[in-house]
Amino acid sequence: FKWCRSIRRFCCRLIFDHVGYEVNVEKGAYFGDGKGIKIGNYSGIGVNCSVRGPLTIGDNVMMGPYCTIYFRNHAYNRLDIPMRKQGYDAVKKVIIEDDVWIGANVTILPGVKISKGAIVGAGAVVTKNVPEYSIVGGNPAKVLKYRAEQ
């Protein structure tokens, strides 16, 4: 329903750091307390996606359902302490630039930048920065081709 989208957009304006025009946050999206999240014009967060700040999403970004964007990992460096007791690594910002299409079930790890015009194929696990206008897929995600190579 259109009014449900309007209510979600309104609520996000109250808690995100920035919300552009015509932003669409789908049902079931999880974003913690919303702090550190910036989302540009005509962009969206997909159905049942899980995101946390610091996160910047540019303009005209499409995101499929069930995507997960991580902002930190568990610490595991010490061998004398169980990993579950070591806490977490430092928080790392994720940046998604303008005109990006993120397919369904994509996982994006901390500190990654997805550059302008990129396409991330469904089910990809993005562990490194994604170049402009590239199409990436797989686990770990690798460049399959560039959009201009059609």
PDB file of C-alpha atoms in Angstrom:
ATOM      1  CA  PHE A   1       0.000   0.000   0.000  1.00  0.00           C
ATOM      2  CA  LYS A   2       1.228   3.454  -0.880  1.00  0.00           C
ATOM      3  CA  TRP A   3       0.340   4.887   2.544  1.00  0.00           C
ATOM      4  CA  CYS A   4       2.506   2.234   4.268  1.00  0.00           C
ATOM      5  CA  ARG A   5       5.529   3.418   2.277  1.00  0.00           C
ATOM      6  CA  SER A   6       4.759   7.002   3.257  1.00  0.00           C
ATOM      7  CA  ILE A   7       4.636   6.079   6.936  1.00  0.00           C
ATOM      8  CA  ARG A   8       7.949   4.176   6.738  1.00  0.00           C
ATOM      9  CA  ARG A   9       9.572   7.111   4.885  1.00  0.00           C
ATOM     10  CA  PHE A  10       8.292   9.540   7.528  1.00  0.00           C
ATOM     11  CA  CYS A  11       9.649   7.400  10.378  1.00  0.00           C
ATOM     12  CA  CYS A  12      13.037   7.074   8.684  1.00  0.00           C
ATOM     13  CA  ARG A  13      13.237  10.855   8.298  1.00  0.00           C
ATOM     14  CA  LEU A  14      13.019  11.065  12.088  1.00  0.00           C
ATOM     15  CA  ILE A  15      15.872   8.654  12.806  1.00  0.00           C
ATOM     16  CA  PHE A  16      18.244   8.472   9.800  1.00  0.00           C
ATOM     17  CA  ASP A  17      20.926  11.143   9.394  1.00  0.00           C
ATOM     18  CA  HIS A  18      19.574  12.000   5.916  1.00  0.00           C
ATOM     19  CA  VAL A  19      16.655  10.837   3.772  1.00  0.00           C
ATOM     20  CA  GLY A  20      16.289  12.115   0.199  1.00  0.00           C
ATOM     21  CA  TYR A  21      13.191  12.491  -1.967  1.00  0.00           C
ATOM     22  CA  GLU A  22      10.963   9.515  -2.763  1.00  0.00           C
ATOM     23  CA  VAL A  23      12.975   7.068  -0.643  1.00  0.00           C
ATOM     24  CA  ASN A  24      11.413   3.618  -0.275  1.00  0.00           C
ATOM     25  CA  VAL A  25      12.130   1.532   2.823  1.00  0.00           C
ATOM     26  CA  GLU A  26      10.329  -1.774   2.339  1.00  0.00           C
ATOM     27  CA  LYS A  27       8.509  -3.819   4.957  1.00  0.00           C
ATOM     28  CA  GLY A  28      10.623  -5.850   7.338  1.00  0.00           C
ATOM     29  CA  ALA A  29      13.755  -3.737   6.800  1.00  0.00           C
ATOM     30  CA  TYR A  30      15.974  -3.647   9.892  1.00  0.00           C
ATOM     31  CA  PHE A  31      18.241  -0.651  10.472  1.00  0.00           C
ATOM     32  CA  GLY A  32      18.942  -0.597  14.220  1.00  0.00           C
ATOM     33  CA  ASP A  33      18.595   2.876  15.684  1.00  0.00           C
ATOM     34  CA  GLY A  34      19.100   4.447  12.230  1.00  0.00           C
ATOM     35  CA  LYS A  35      22.096   6.524  13.316  1.00  0.00           C
ATOM     36  CA  GLY A  36      24.797   7.006  10.704  1.00  0.00           C
ATOM     37  CA  ILE A  37      22.522   6.092   7.781  1.00  0.00           C
ATOM     38  CA  LYS A  38      22.226   8.461   4.826  1.00  0.00           C
ATOM     39  CA  ILE A  39      20.055   7.547   1.853  1.00  0.00           C
ATOM     40  CA  GLY A  40      19.767   9.606  -1.331  1.00  0.00           C
ATOM     41  CA  ASN A  41      16.944  10.532  -3.668  1.00  0.00           C
ATOM     42  CA  TYR A  42      14.856   7.774  -5.289  1.00  0.00           C
ATOM     43  CA  SER A  43      16.732   5.003  -3.470  1.00  0.00           C
ATOM     44  CA  GLY A  44      15.434   2.097  -1.454  1.00  0.00           C
ATOM     45  CA  ILE A  45      16.146  -0.544   1.151  1.00  0.00           C
ATOM     46  CA  GLY A  46      14.625  -3.872   0.128  1.00  0.00           C
ATOM     47  CA  VAL A  47      12.140  -6.177   1.835  1.00  0.00           C
ATOM     48  CA  ASN A  48      13.615  -7.816   4.951  1.00  0.00           C
ATOM     49  CA  CYS A  49      17.045  -6.244   4.454  1.00  0.00           C
ATOM     50  CA  SER A  50      19.347  -5.675   7.413  1.00  0.00           C
ATOM     51  CA  VAL A  51      21.546  -2.557   7.409  1.00  0.00           C
ATOM     52  CA  ARG A  52      23.273  -0.428  10.043  1.00  0.00           C
ATOM     53  CA  GLY A  53      25.252   2.808  10.015  1.00  0.00           C
ATOM     54  CA  PRO A  54      27.690   4.131   9.180  1.00  0.00           C
ATOM     55  CA  LEU A  55      26.168   3.649   5.736  1.00  0.00           C
ATOM     56  CA  THR A  56      25.799   6.026   2.816  1.00  0.00           C
ATOM     57  CA  ILE A  57      23.462   5.104  -0.014  1.00  0.00           C
ATOM     58  CA  GLY A  58      23.522   7.437  -3.032  1.00  0.00           C
ATOM     59  CA  ASP A  59      20.770   8.448  -5.438  1.00  0.00           C
ATOM     60  CA  ASN A  60      18.799   5.979  -7.593  1.00  0.00           C
ATOM     61  CA  VAL A  61      19.979   2.862  -5.749  1.00  0.00           C
ATOM     62  CA  MET A  62      17.860  -0.288  -6.099  1.00  0.00           C
ATOM     63  CA  MET A  63      18.196  -2.987  -3.451  1.00  0.00           C
ATOM     64  CA  GLY A  64      16.558  -6.396  -3.681  1.00  0.00           C
ATOM     65  CA  PRO A  65      15.109  -8.336  -0.760  1.00  0.00           C
ATOM     66  CA  TYR A  66      17.065 -10.052   2.024  1.00  0.00           C
ATOM     67  CA  CYS A  67      20.307  -8.078   1.614  1.00  0.00           C
ATOM     68  CA  THR A  68      22.629  -7.700   4.591  1.00  0.00           C
ATOM     69  CA  ILE A  69      25.150  -4.903   5.028  1.00  0.00           C
ATOM     70  CA  TYR A  70      27.616  -5.385   7.876  1.00  0.00           C
ATOM     71  CA  PHE A  71      29.488  -2.565   9.606  1.00  0.00           C
ATOM     72  CA  ARG A  72      31.871  -4.625  11.770  1.00  0.00           C
ATOM     73  CA  ASN A  73      33.123  -8.164  12.360  1.00  0.00           C
ATOM     74  CA  HIS A  74      33.855 -10.267  15.409  1.00  0.00           C
ATOM     75  CA  ALA A  75      37.408 -10.010  16.707  1.00  0.00           C
ATOM     76  CA  TYR A  76      39.356 -13.269  16.491  1.00  0.00           C
ATOM     77  CA  ASN A  77      43.050 -12.357  16.801  1.00  0.00           C
ATOM     78  CA  ARG A  78      43.735 -13.835  20.247  1.00  0.00           C
ATOM     79  CA  LEU A  79      44.107 -17.582  20.588  1.00  0.00           C
ATOM     80  CA  ASP A  80      43.973 -17.619  24.397  1.00  0.00           C
ATOM     81  CA  ILE A  81      40.389 -16.299  24.555  1.00  0.00           C
ATOM     82  CA  PRO A  82      37.318 -17.832  22.885  1.00  0.00           C
ATOM     83  CA  MET A  83      36.210 -15.772  19.881  1.00  0.00           C
ATOM     84  CA  ARG A  84      32.799 -15.131  21.404  1.00  0.00           C
ATOM     85  CA  LYS A  85      34.509 -13.269  24.265  1.00  0.00           C
ATOM     86  CA  GLN A  86      36.808 -11.099  22.112  1.00  0.00           C
ATOM     87  CA  GLY A  87      34.228  -8.496  21.148  1.00  0.00           C
ATOM     88  CA  TYR A  88      34.249  -6.744  17.807  1.00  0.00           C
ATOM     89  CA  ASP A  89      36.622  -5.077  15.347  1.00  0.00           C
ATOM     90  CA  ALA A  90      36.351  -1.360  14.632  1.00  0.00           C
ATOM     91  CA  VAL A  91      33.257  -0.067  12.843  1.00  0.00           C
ATOM     92  CA  LYS A  92      33.829   0.508   9.100  1.00  0.00           C
ATOM     93  CA  LYS A  93      31.639   2.642   6.858  1.00  0.00           C
ATOM     94  CA  VAL A  94      29.970   1.152   3.775  1.00  0.00           C
ATOM     95  CA  ILE A  95      29.424   3.446   0.776  1.00  0.00           C
ATOM     96  CA  ILE A  96      27.046   2.701  -2.070  1.00  0.00           C
ATOM     97  CA  GLU A  97      27.335   5.368  -4.764  1.00  0.00           C
ATOM     98  CA  ASP A  98      24.676   6.560  -7.240  1.00  0.00           C
ATOM     99  CA  ASP A  99      22.815   4.377  -9.757  1.00  0.00           C
ATOM    100  CA  VAL A 100      23.693   1.007  -8.206  1.00  0.00           C
ATOM    101  CA  TRP A 101      21.563  -2.125  -8.463  1.00  0.00           C
ATOM    102  CA  ILE A 102      21.991  -4.659  -5.654  1.00  0.00           C
ATOM    103  CA  GLY A 103      20.287  -7.989  -6.310  1.00  0.00           C
ATOM    104  CA  ALA A 104      18.484 -10.192  -3.809  1.00  0.00           C
ATOM    105  CA  ASN A 105      20.313 -11.918  -0.952  1.00  0.00           C
ATOM    106  CA  VAL A 106      23.522  -9.904  -1.332  1.00  0.00           C
ATOM    107  CA  THR A 107      25.919  -9.681   1.610  1.00  0.00           C
ATOM    108  CA  ILE A 108      28.183  -6.617   1.835  1.00  0.00           C
ATOM    109  CA  LEU A 109      31.044  -6.699   4.340  1.00  0.00           C
ATOM    110  CA  PRO A 110      32.387  -3.771   6.414  1.00  0.00           C
ATOM    111  CA  GLY A 111      34.373  -1.007   4.730  1.00  0.00           C
ATOM    112  CA  VAL A 112      33.279  -1.803   1.166  1.00  0.00           C
ATOM    113  CA  LYS A 113      32.598   0.872  -1.464  1.00  0.00           C
ATOM    114  CA  ILE A 114      30.296   0.015  -4.356  1.00  0.00           C
ATOM    115  CA  SER A 115      31.045   2.579  -7.039  1.00  0.00           C
ATOM    116  CA  LYS A 116      28.714   4.455  -9.377  1.00  0.00           C
ATOM    117  CA  GLY A 117      26.673   2.470 -11.869  1.00  0.00           C
ATOM    118  CA  ALA A 118      27.652  -0.974 -10.578  1.00  0.00           C
ATOM    119  CA  ILE A 119      25.424  -4.049 -10.548  1.00  0.00           C
ATOM    120  CA  VAL A 120      25.810  -6.649  -7.791  1.00  0.00           C
ATOM    121  CA  GLY A 121      24.324 -10.005  -8.808  1.00  0.00           C
ATOM    122  CA  ALA A 122      21.907 -11.885  -6.584  1.00  0.00           C
ATOM    123  CA  GLY A 123      23.546 -13.919  -3.831  1.00  0.00           C
ATOM    124  CA  ALA A 124      26.931 -12.201  -4.129  1.00  0.00           C
ATOM    125  CA  VAL A 125      29.191 -11.753  -1.111  1.00  0.00           C
ATOM    126  CA  VAL A 126      30.972  -8.416  -1.555  1.00  0.00           C
ATOM    127  CA  THR A 127      34.293  -8.456   0.304  1.00  0.00           C
ATOM    128  CA  LYS A 128      36.182  -5.764  -1.678  1.00  0.00           C
ATOM    129  CA  ASN A 129      35.448  -2.456  -3.397  1.00  0.00           C
ATOM    130  CA  VAL A 130      33.422  -2.666  -6.607  1.00  0.00           C
ATOM    131  CA  PRO A 131      34.611  -0.587  -9.623  1.00  0.00           C
ATOM    132  CA  GLU A 132      32.401   1.892 -11.510  1.00  0.00           C
ATOM    133  CA  TYR A 133      29.966   0.406 -14.034  1.00  0.00           C
ATOM    134  CA  SER A 134      31.057  -3.147 -13.274  1.00  0.00           C
ATOM    135  CA  ILE A 135      28.839  -6.196 -12.929  1.00  0.00           C
ATOM    136  CA  VAL A 136      29.979  -8.406 -10.068  1.00  0.00           C
ATOM    137  CA  GLY A 137      28.791 -11.733  -8.747  1.00  0.00           C
ATOM    138  CA  GLY A 138      29.793 -14.796  -6.786  1.00  0.00           C
ATOM    139  CA  ASN A 139      31.331 -15.595  -3.425  1.00  0.00           C
ATOM    140  CA  PRO A 140      33.557 -13.697  -3.080  1.00  0.00           C
ATOM    141  CA  ALA A 141      32.171 -11.234  -5.626  1.00  0.00           C
ATOM    142  CA  LYS A 142      34.370 -10.731  -8.685  1.00  0.00           C
ATOM    143  CA  VAL A 143      34.032  -8.540 -11.756  1.00  0.00           C
ATOM    144  CA  LEU A 144      32.203 -10.515 -14.439  1.00  0.00           C
ATOM    145  CA  LYS A 145      32.170  -7.719 -17.007  1.00  0.00           C
ATOM    146  CA  TYR A 146      31.533  -3.991 -17.392  1.00  0.00           C
ATOM    147  CA  ARG A 147      28.215  -2.490 -18.425  1.00  0.00           C
ATOM    148  CA  ALA A 148      29.754  -0.873 -21.527  1.00  0.00           C
ATOM    149  CA  GLU A 149      30.796  -4.323 -22.842  1.00  0.00           C
ATOM    150  CA  GLN A 150      27.298  -5.300 -24.002  1.00  0.00           C
TER     151      GLN A 150
END
